Structures are given as structure tokens and as C-alpha cells.
Amino acid sequence: KKQLEDNLDNPPLLTVEFKAQDNLCNLRCNMCWTILSSGLAKENLALGKPVHRLLNNNTHYKRKSTFPNLENILELKLVGGETLAIDENYEIMEMCPPDVTLKITTNGTVTPKFNDKTIFDYIPKFKEVEINVSIEFWGERNNYLRFPSKWERIMKNVQKFKSFKNCVVSYHCTLNALNVGYMLEILDNADCPAVLGNLVWGKDEIYSIKSVPLSIREQYISKYYNDYRDETDKFISYLEDTEYDEVQMWKMIQDIKDRDKYRGTCLVDVFPEWEPYYV
């Protein structure tokens, strides 16, 4: 009875997710939010596009974080911005006891040094490390949407993560208007587990599946039926059941054209199926 009362008064912490008050990120993923990416915020300001109100027309949001109590935890989760670019994530790894599982979400493009240590110096410290690498496509297409990432660099870092016996790597992606027809390429090529389809969704999310025109949906659905397997059911269902929003689609196309001009990229060079709409 006393043990139960003690646990109710001081419940054990099993998992702690730490989100630094910092939006520092080196990428400008089209479907991301400026409060999560200083890179996207900088681009939005340059293009005259809105940024999150907390940024006050700046690009880098950074406030001193309050570190949680890490005693008696079993698992620590770190997220970004870009997790591996944020100094406070290294502070908390330094503070954390070693007998825990460390989970990190990263775009896989950078491994900077803080106090002369990189993430590769911290991995051996922990009981187990899980690295969730965020991608949207398999291969060079990923560089377009998660701009300006370099696929070769991501793969190099993934292999280095995997070289540690206590480190497990997986790929995670959103499901959005540009990649919804390309999910099987990830499944067919991924050299470790892949988690597909955290939906980009919401009334004002112009990169959601709502923005995929019917003609392009037909192409994607046909491709999935031609290479049918259990995993394709979800993607076919989204394409068939999600209502098309033409107004939202044209807003997305305009946003893409603005960013293409600024970045020196071109949507139809990577996704030729969108050419009828890229006018």
C-alpha cells in the first residue's frame, strides 16, 4: 500500500520528450512550418510570405529551455527544428544517465560539433539509440522537397549511425501532395524499417493530398494497382477518398513556383506529371 501511495505521489517518469525552444533548421521543406524551421522562415521573409507570429518577423526563434528532471527515466526523445543542429539537445544528452533509450528525429544532413563532440560521440553512451531519419522520397527527389538536402550525405550519415551496435535506424516521412504517388520506392529501397504516411492535413495545408488533381491521382492509383501489395491499400484509399480542392491546388502551385524561382529549381524537372498545372 505504501509503495502504491508513493507511486501516486511521485509517479515514475518513463518517457521524456524534450523540445528545445529553438527552430534552428538547415532545410526549407515546402510543407514545414516556419516555427519549426529557421531556414523556411528566412525564405518566407525573402519571398514576402507569412511567418509564425512568435517569430516577430525574424527567422530564428530561440528561448532558454527548462530542462526536465531526468532521474529514473527509461526513454528520452529529442526533436527539432533540426535536432542535431540545436545546442541544447547536446546539453541534455550530456546530463542524461546512460541506462536509457535515446530517440532522435533528424533530417540526417548535419552532424555538427558542440563542445568538440558530435552525435557519434554520444551514441555509445546510451543503452540503446533510435534514429528516425525524416525523408520524403527515396533518392534525389528528396533533395527537391526537403531543399537543399543532399541525398548522398544523408545515406553516408545513415550508414555511420548503423555502424553502432546499439543504434537502430528507421526512415519516417509525411504523406503529402508531391510524394503520395512514390511511397513504394521507399519500401522497395529502404535498407532499414520505413514508417510511411504521417498525413499533411488541415484546412490551410496547401501541400495536403487535397491538392492532387484527379488526372494525377489516376496515374498514381494505376501505378499502385499495377504493383499491388498490402501496403498500397492505404495510399489508394487516400487518393480515392480525399476530396479534391482545386483552389488549394492552385495556391500550392503558386507557392511552388515562387520557391522554384528563388531556389533555381523546377517542379516539372522532377515531377513531369505536374506539367499541365505548372503554367
mmCIF file of C-alpha atoms in Angstrom:
data_model
loop_
_atom_site.group_PDB
_atom_site.id
_atom_site.type_symbol
_atom_site.label_atom_id
_atom_site.label_comp_id
_atom_site.label_asym_id
_atom_site.label_seq_id
_atom_site.Cartn_x
_atom_site.Cartn_y
_atom_site.Cartn_z
ATOM 1 C CA LYS A 1 0.000 0.000 0.000
ATOM 2 C CA LYS A 2 2.800 2.430 0.892
ATOM 3 C CA GLN A 3 4.552 1.698 -2.416
ATOM 4 C CA LEU A 4 1.314 2.409 -4.302
ATOM 5 C CA GLU A 5 0.806 5.682 -2.401
ATOM 6 C CA ASP A 6 4.409 6.695 -3.066
ATOM 7 C CA ASN A 7 3.978 5.998 -6.773
ATOM 8 C CA LEU A 8 0.809 8.093 -6.895
ATOM 9 C CA ASP A 9 2.531 10.978 -5.142
ATOM 10 C CA ASN A 10 5.696 10.677 -7.247
ATOM 11 C CA PRO A 11 4.777 8.789 -10.431
ATOM 12 C CA PRO A 12 7.805 7.352 -12.239
ATOM 13 C CA LEU A 13 8.850 9.135 -15.439
ATOM 14 C CA LEU A 14 9.098 6.560 -18.190
ATOM 15 C CA THR A 15 9.491 8.762 -21.275
ATOM 16 C CA VAL A 16 10.576 12.393 -21.545
ATOM 17 C CA GLU A 17 10.220 14.251 -24.858
ATOM 18 C CA PHE A 18 12.368 17.354 -24.939
ATOM 19 C CA LYS A 19 11.560 20.087 -27.466
ATOM 20 C CA ALA A 20 14.152 22.858 -27.285
ATOM 21 C CA GLN A 21 12.756 26.370 -27.664
ATOM 22 C CA ASP A 22 14.671 26.703 -30.917
ATOM 23 C CA ASN A 23 13.548 26.443 -34.555
ATOM 24 C CA LEU A 24 17.080 26.219 -35.967
ATOM 25 C CA CYS A 25 16.995 24.108 -39.127
ATOM 26 C CA ASN A 26 19.202 23.975 -42.209
ATOM 27 C CA LEU A 27 16.420 22.816 -44.569
ATOM 28 C CA ARG A 28 13.451 24.547 -46.176
ATOM 29 C CA CYS A 29 10.921 21.744 -46.632
ATOM 30 C CA ASN A 30 7.925 23.106 -48.549
ATOM 31 C CA MET A 31 5.301 21.571 -46.274
ATOM 32 C CA CYS A 32 7.009 22.502 -42.984
ATOM 33 C CA TRP A 33 6.147 25.375 -40.615
ATOM 34 C CA THR A 34 8.321 28.420 -40.006
ATOM 35 C CA ILE A 35 8.130 27.928 -36.220
ATOM 36 C CA LEU A 36 9.940 24.608 -36.816
ATOM 37 C CA SER A 37 12.432 25.798 -39.424
ATOM 38 C CA SER A 38 14.562 28.915 -39.367
ATOM 39 C CA GLY A 39 15.581 28.121 -42.943
ATOM 40 C CA LEU A 40 11.981 28.172 -44.154
ATOM 41 C CA ALA A 41 11.294 31.316 -42.132
ATOM 42 C CA LYS A 42 14.235 33.081 -43.807
ATOM 43 C CA GLU A 43 12.978 32.042 -47.231
ATOM 44 C CA ASN A 44 9.424 33.119 -46.440
ATOM 45 C CA LEU A 45 10.604 36.573 -45.383
ATOM 46 C CA ALA A 46 12.638 36.892 -48.581
ATOM 47 C CA LEU A 47 9.572 35.939 -50.625
ATOM 48 C CA GLY A 48 7.147 38.109 -48.683
ATOM 49 C CA LYS A 49 5.328 35.080 -47.321
ATOM 50 C CA PRO A 50 3.993 34.866 -43.744
ATOM 51 C CA VAL A 51 5.978 33.585 -40.793
ATOM 52 C CA HIS A 52 4.695 32.356 -37.447
ATOM 53 C CA ARG A 53 3.591 35.139 -35.094
ATOM 54 C CA LEU A 54 6.102 34.052 -32.439
ATOM 55 C CA LEU A 55 8.949 34.930 -34.796
ATOM 56 C CA ASN A 56 8.017 38.639 -34.833
ATOM 57 C CA ASN A 57 9.247 38.908 -38.432
ATOM 58 C CA ASN A 58 12.567 37.309 -37.513
ATOM 59 C CA THR A 59 13.751 33.904 -38.689
ATOM 60 C CA HIS A 60 15.456 32.240 -35.715
ATOM 61 C CA TYR A 61 13.253 31.605 -32.682
ATOM 62 C CA LYS A 62 15.383 30.763 -29.639
ATOM 63 C CA ARG A 63 14.495 30.916 -25.963
ATOM 64 C CA LYS A 64 16.239 29.369 -22.972
ATOM 65 C CA SER A 65 14.679 25.973 -22.337
ATOM 66 C CA THR A 66 13.879 24.455 -18.967
ATOM 67 C CA PHE A 67 15.495 21.049 -18.725
ATOM 68 C CA PRO A 68 13.325 18.272 -17.280
ATOM 69 C CA ASN A 69 14.264 16.036 -14.380
ATOM 70 C CA LEU A 70 15.982 13.048 -15.949
ATOM 71 C CA GLU A 71 16.178 10.831 -12.878
ATOM 72 C CA ASN A 72 14.532 7.423 -13.216
ATOM 73 C CA ILE A 73 13.546 7.853 -16.865
ATOM 74 C CA LEU A 74 13.656 4.969 -19.319
ATOM 75 C CA GLU A 75 13.484 6.915 -22.548
ATOM 76 C CA LEU A 76 14.483 10.367 -23.817
ATOM 77 C CA LYS A 77 13.088 11.726 -27.106
ATOM 78 C CA LEU A 78 14.703 14.681 -28.859
ATOM 79 C CA VAL A 79 13.105 16.625 -31.704
ATOM 80 C CA GLY A 80 13.775 19.881 -33.598
ATOM 81 C CA GLY A 81 13.909 22.217 -35.604
ATOM 82 C CA GLU A 82 16.762 20.099 -36.818
ATOM 83 C CA THR A 83 17.547 18.131 -33.690
ATOM 84 C CA LEU A 84 21.247 17.665 -34.363
ATOM 85 C CA ALA A 85 21.784 21.375 -35.079
ATOM 86 C CA ILE A 86 20.488 22.604 -31.705
ATOM 87 C CA ASP A 87 22.990 23.087 -28.887
ATOM 88 C CA GLU A 88 20.574 22.371 -26.028
ATOM 89 C CA ASN A 89 19.987 18.847 -27.323
ATOM 90 C CA TYR A 90 23.669 18.151 -26.681
ATOM 91 C CA GLU A 91 23.397 19.663 -23.204
ATOM 92 C CA ILE A 92 20.579 17.304 -22.298
ATOM 93 C CA MET A 93 22.410 14.305 -23.748
ATOM 94 C CA GLU A 94 25.362 15.234 -21.564
ATOM 95 C CA MET A 95 23.082 15.419 -18.498
ATOM 96 C CA CYS A 96 21.144 12.236 -19.234
ATOM 97 C CA PRO A 97 22.030 8.985 -17.447
ATOM 98 C CA PRO A 98 23.375 6.298 -19.770
ATOM 99 C CA ASP A 99 20.948 3.489 -18.928
ATOM 100 C CA VAL A 100 18.132 4.910 -21.079
ATOM 101 C CA THR A 101 16.944 4.649 -24.665
ATOM 102 C CA LEU A 102 17.648 7.783 -26.675
ATOM 103 C CA LYS A 103 15.320 8.557 -29.596
ATOM 104 C CA ILE A 104 16.238 11.262 -32.092
ATOM 105 C CA THR A 105 14.345 12.636 -35.087
ATOM 106 C CA THR A 106 16.693 14.193 -37.646
ATOM 107 C CA ASN A 107 16.841 15.126 -41.312
ATOM 108 C CA GLY A 108 20.159 13.262 -41.441
ATOM 109 C CA THR A 109 22.078 16.014 -43.215
ATOM 110 C CA VAL A 110 24.247 17.505 -40.466
ATOM 111 C CA THR A 111 26.396 16.200 -37.603
ATOM 112 C CA PRO A 112 27.991 19.343 -36.134
ATOM 113 C CA LYS A 113 30.305 19.543 -33.128
ATOM 114 C CA PHE A 114 29.268 21.051 -29.805
ATOM 115 C CA ASN A 115 31.988 21.226 -27.157
ATOM 116 C CA ASP A 116 34.102 19.138 -29.515
ATOM 117 C CA LYS A 117 31.528 16.303 -29.623
ATOM 118 C CA THR A 118 29.205 15.136 -32.398
ATOM 119 C CA ILE A 119 26.226 12.797 -32.138
ATOM 120 C CA PHE A 120 28.620 9.953 -32.959
ATOM 121 C CA ASP A 121 30.424 10.609 -29.682
ATOM 122 C CA TYR A 122 27.157 10.336 -27.734
ATOM 123 C CA ILE A 123 25.660 7.198 -29.297
ATOM 124 C CA PRO A 124 27.949 4.765 -27.403
ATOM 125 C CA LYS A 125 26.954 6.368 -24.098
ATOM 126 C CA PHE A 126 23.365 5.131 -24.157
ATOM 127 C CA LYS A 127 21.787 1.761 -23.598
ATOM 128 C CA GLU A 128 20.046 1.991 -26.968
ATOM 129 C CA VAL A 129 19.672 4.715 -29.596
ATOM 130 C CA GLU A 130 16.891 5.012 -32.159
ATOM 131 C CA ILE A 131 17.482 7.428 -35.038
ATOM 132 C CA ASN A 132 14.385 8.403 -37.025
ATOM 133 C CA VAL A 133 15.561 9.906 -40.318
ATOM 134 C CA SER A 134 12.997 12.155 -41.982
ATOM 135 C CA ILE A 135 12.771 11.718 -45.768
ATOM 136 C CA GLU A 136 10.005 12.305 -48.330
ATOM 137 C CA PHE A 137 11.326 10.224 -51.235
ATOM 138 C CA TRP A 138 13.956 7.613 -51.885
ATOM 139 C CA GLY A 139 16.828 9.161 -53.789
ATOM 140 C CA GLU A 140 17.463 12.501 -55.444
ATOM 141 C CA ARG A 141 13.794 13.551 -55.493
ATOM 142 C CA ASN A 142 14.142 14.010 -51.758
ATOM 143 C CA ASN A 143 16.524 16.923 -52.408
ATOM 144 C CA TYR A 144 13.751 18.853 -54.155
ATOM 145 C CA LEU A 145 11.104 18.822 -51.424
ATOM 146 C CA ARG A 146 13.487 18.784 -48.462
ATOM 147 C CA PHE A 147 15.586 21.547 -50.000
ATOM 148 C CA PRO A 148 18.576 21.863 -50.054
ATOM 149 C CA SER A 149 19.395 18.434 -48.629
ATOM 150 C CA LYS A 150 21.923 16.145 -50.327
ATOM 151 C CA TRP A 151 20.843 12.511 -50.609
ATOM 152 C CA GLU A 152 24.410 11.237 -50.683
ATOM 153 C CA ARG A 153 25.158 12.951 -47.365
ATOM 154 C CA ILE A 154 22.023 11.519 -45.744
ATOM 155 C CA MET A 155 22.954 7.989 -46.818
ATOM 156 C CA LYS A 156 26.520 8.453 -45.574
ATOM 157 C CA ASN A 157 25.266 9.501 -42.146
ATOM 158 C CA VAL A 158 22.719 6.675 -42.053
ATOM 159 C CA GLN A 159 25.469 4.127 -42.640
ATOM 160 C CA LYS A 160 27.545 5.656 -39.877
ATOM 161 C CA PHE A 161 24.560 5.566 -37.485
ATOM 162 C CA LYS A 162 24.003 1.903 -38.362
ATOM 163 C CA SER A 163 27.633 1.046 -37.642
ATOM 164 C CA PHE A 164 26.943 1.323 -33.891
ATOM 165 C CA LYS A 165 25.681 -1.945 -32.383
ATOM 166 C CA ASN A 166 23.324 -0.129 -30.011
ATOM 167 C CA CYS A 167 21.802 2.093 -32.741
ATOM 168 C CA VAL A 168 18.666 1.314 -34.749
ATOM 169 C CA VAL A 169 17.781 3.493 -37.751
ATOM 170 C CA SER A 170 14.403 3.934 -39.421
ATOM 171 C CA TYR A 171 13.003 6.272 -42.073
ATOM 172 C CA HIS A 172 9.950 8.435 -41.426
ATOM 173 C CA CYS A 173 8.047 10.585 -43.886
ATOM 174 C CA THR A 174 4.938 12.681 -44.245
ATOM 175 C CA LEU A 175 2.273 11.897 -46.820
ATOM 176 C CA ASN A 176 1.740 14.961 -48.972
ATOM 177 C CA ALA A 177 0.630 16.085 -52.410
ATOM 178 C CA LEU A 178 4.028 15.608 -54.058
ATOM 179 C CA ASN A 179 5.107 12.268 -52.613
ATOM 180 C CA VAL A 180 1.817 10.354 -52.293
ATOM 181 C CA GLY A 181 2.473 8.532 -55.563
ATOM 182 C CA TYR A 182 6.018 7.473 -54.653
ATOM 183 C CA MET A 183 5.704 5.541 -51.411
ATOM 184 C CA LEU A 184 6.621 2.138 -52.837
ATOM 185 C CA GLU A 185 10.033 3.435 -53.899
ATOM 186 C CA ILE A 186 10.847 3.925 -50.234
ATOM 187 C CA LEU A 187 9.564 0.475 -49.292
ATOM 188 C CA ASP A 188 11.458 -1.176 -52.150
ATOM 189 C CA ASN A 189 14.781 0.524 -51.489
ATOM 190 C CA ALA A 190 14.979 1.275 -47.763
ATOM 191 C CA ASP A 191 17.798 -0.601 -46.060
ATOM 192 C CA CYS A 192 16.019 -0.398 -42.681
ATOM 193 C CA PRO A 193 12.390 -0.017 -41.499
ATOM 194 C CA ALA A 194 10.283 2.757 -43.019
ATOM 195 C CA VAL A 195 7.257 4.439 -41.434
ATOM 196 C CA LEU A 196 5.152 5.968 -44.185
ATOM 197 C CA GLY A 197 2.374 8.459 -44.105
ATOM 198 C CA ASN A 198 2.071 10.972 -41.289
ATOM 199 C CA LEU A 199 -0.543 12.983 -43.149
ATOM 200 C CA VAL A 200 -0.007 16.624 -44.024
ATOM 201 C CA TRP A 201 -3.548 17.692 -43.257
ATOM 202 C CA GLY A 202 -5.625 20.692 -42.285
ATOM 203 C CA LYS A 203 -7.764 23.486 -43.682
ATOM 204 C CA ASP A 204 -4.844 25.661 -44.769
ATOM 205 C CA GLU A 205 -2.308 22.929 -45.544
ATOM 206 C CA ILE A 206 -1.861 23.517 -49.269
ATOM 207 C CA TYR A 207 0.529 20.556 -49.572
ATOM 208 C CA SER A 208 -2.085 18.049 -48.385
ATOM 209 C CA ILE A 209 -3.468 15.325 -50.654
ATOM 210 C CA LYS A 210 -6.470 17.586 -51.307
ATOM 211 C CA SER A 211 -4.236 19.433 -53.768
ATOM 212 C CA VAL A 212 -3.635 16.433 -56.048
ATOM 213 C CA PRO A 213 -5.722 16.834 -59.259
ATOM 214 C CA LEU A 214 -7.867 13.937 -60.415
ATOM 215 C CA SER A 215 -5.765 13.295 -63.537
ATOM 216 C CA ILE A 216 -2.607 12.857 -61.430
ATOM 217 C CA ARG A 217 -4.474 10.729 -58.887
ATOM 218 C CA GLU A 218 -5.474 8.368 -61.691
ATOM 219 C CA GLN A 219 -1.816 7.961 -62.658
ATOM 220 C CA TYR A 220 -0.792 7.211 -59.080
ATOM 221 C CA ILE A 221 -3.698 4.848 -58.427
ATOM 222 C CA SER A 222 -2.940 2.950 -61.642
ATOM 223 C CA LYS A 223 0.704 2.640 -60.591
ATOM 224 C CA TYR A 224 -0.290 1.247 -57.198
ATOM 225 C CA TYR A 225 -2.699 -1.278 -58.711
ATOM 226 C CA ASN A 226 -0.043 -2.396 -61.200
ATOM 227 C CA ASP A 227 2.322 -3.095 -58.305
ATOM 228 C CA TYR A 228 -0.322 -4.121 -55.816
ATOM 229 C CA ARG A 229 0.588 -5.335 -52.333
ATOM 230 C CA ASP A 230 -0.904 -4.957 -48.859
ATOM 231 C CA GLU A 231 0.882 -1.661 -48.248
ATOM 232 C CA THR A 232 -0.741 0.021 -51.260
ATOM 233 C CA ASP A 233 -4.278 -0.105 -49.831
ATOM 234 C CA LYS A 234 -3.699 2.912 -47.616
ATOM 235 C CA PHE A 235 -2.317 5.070 -50.406
ATOM 236 C CA ILE A 236 -5.036 4.066 -52.865
ATOM 237 C CA SER A 237 -7.656 4.850 -50.232
ATOM 238 C CA TYR A 238 -6.254 8.324 -49.587
ATOM 239 C CA LEU A 239 -6.146 9.091 -53.312
ATOM 240 C CA GLU A 240 -9.654 7.791 -53.953
ATOM 241 C CA ASP A 241 -11.397 9.138 -50.856
ATOM 242 C CA THR A 242 -9.793 12.551 -50.249
ATOM 243 C CA GLU A 243 -11.858 15.351 -51.735
ATOM 244 C CA TYR A 244 -10.046 17.413 -54.371
ATOM 245 C CA ASP A 245 -9.703 21.134 -53.650
ATOM 246 C CA GLU A 246 -8.833 22.997 -56.845
ATOM 247 C CA VAL A 247 -8.413 26.360 -55.103
ATOM 248 C CA GLN A 248 -5.927 24.814 -52.697
ATOM 249 C CA MET A 249 -4.089 23.126 -55.574
ATOM 250 C CA TRP A 250 -3.523 26.442 -57.377
ATOM 251 C CA LYS A 251 -2.294 28.007 -54.137
ATOM 252 C CA MET A 252 0.206 25.161 -53.830
ATOM 253 C CA ILE A 253 1.348 25.579 -57.437
ATOM 254 C CA GLN A 254 1.909 29.297 -56.903
ATOM 255 C CA ASP A 255 3.879 28.604 -53.737
ATOM 256 C CA ILE A 256 5.998 26.047 -55.604
ATOM 257 C CA LYS A 257 6.642 28.464 -58.493
ATOM 258 C CA ASP A 258 7.706 31.198 -56.063
ATOM 259 C CA ARG A 259 10.128 28.851 -54.319
ATOM 260 C CA ASP A 260 11.401 27.373 -57.606
ATOM 261 C CA LYS A 261 12.300 30.830 -58.869
ATOM 262 C CA TYR A 262 14.067 31.696 -55.604
ATOM 263 C CA ARG A 263 15.899 28.355 -55.346
ATOM 264 C CA GLY A 264 16.723 27.824 -59.013
ATOM 265 C CA THR A 265 14.713 24.584 -59.164
ATOM 266 C CA CYS A 266 11.796 23.443 -61.309
ATOM 267 C CA LEU A 267 8.925 21.186 -60.250
ATOM 268 C CA VAL A 268 8.364 19.519 -63.623
ATOM 269 C CA ASP A 269 12.041 18.591 -63.975
ATOM 270 C CA VAL A 270 11.470 16.281 -61.013
ATOM 271 C CA PHE A 271 7.728 15.561 -61.312
ATOM 272 C CA PRO A 272 6.759 15.762 -65.014
ATOM 273 C CA GLU A 273 3.194 14.632 -64.257
ATOM 274 C CA TRP A 274 2.513 18.121 -62.891
ATOM 275 C CA GLU A 275 3.384 19.879 -66.178
ATOM 276 C CA PRO A 276 -0.269 20.571 -67.209
ATOM 277 C CA TYR A 277 -0.710 22.561 -63.998
ATOM 278 C CA TYR A 278 2.675 24.278 -63.916
ATOM 279 C CA VAL A 279 1.694 27.129 -66.197
#
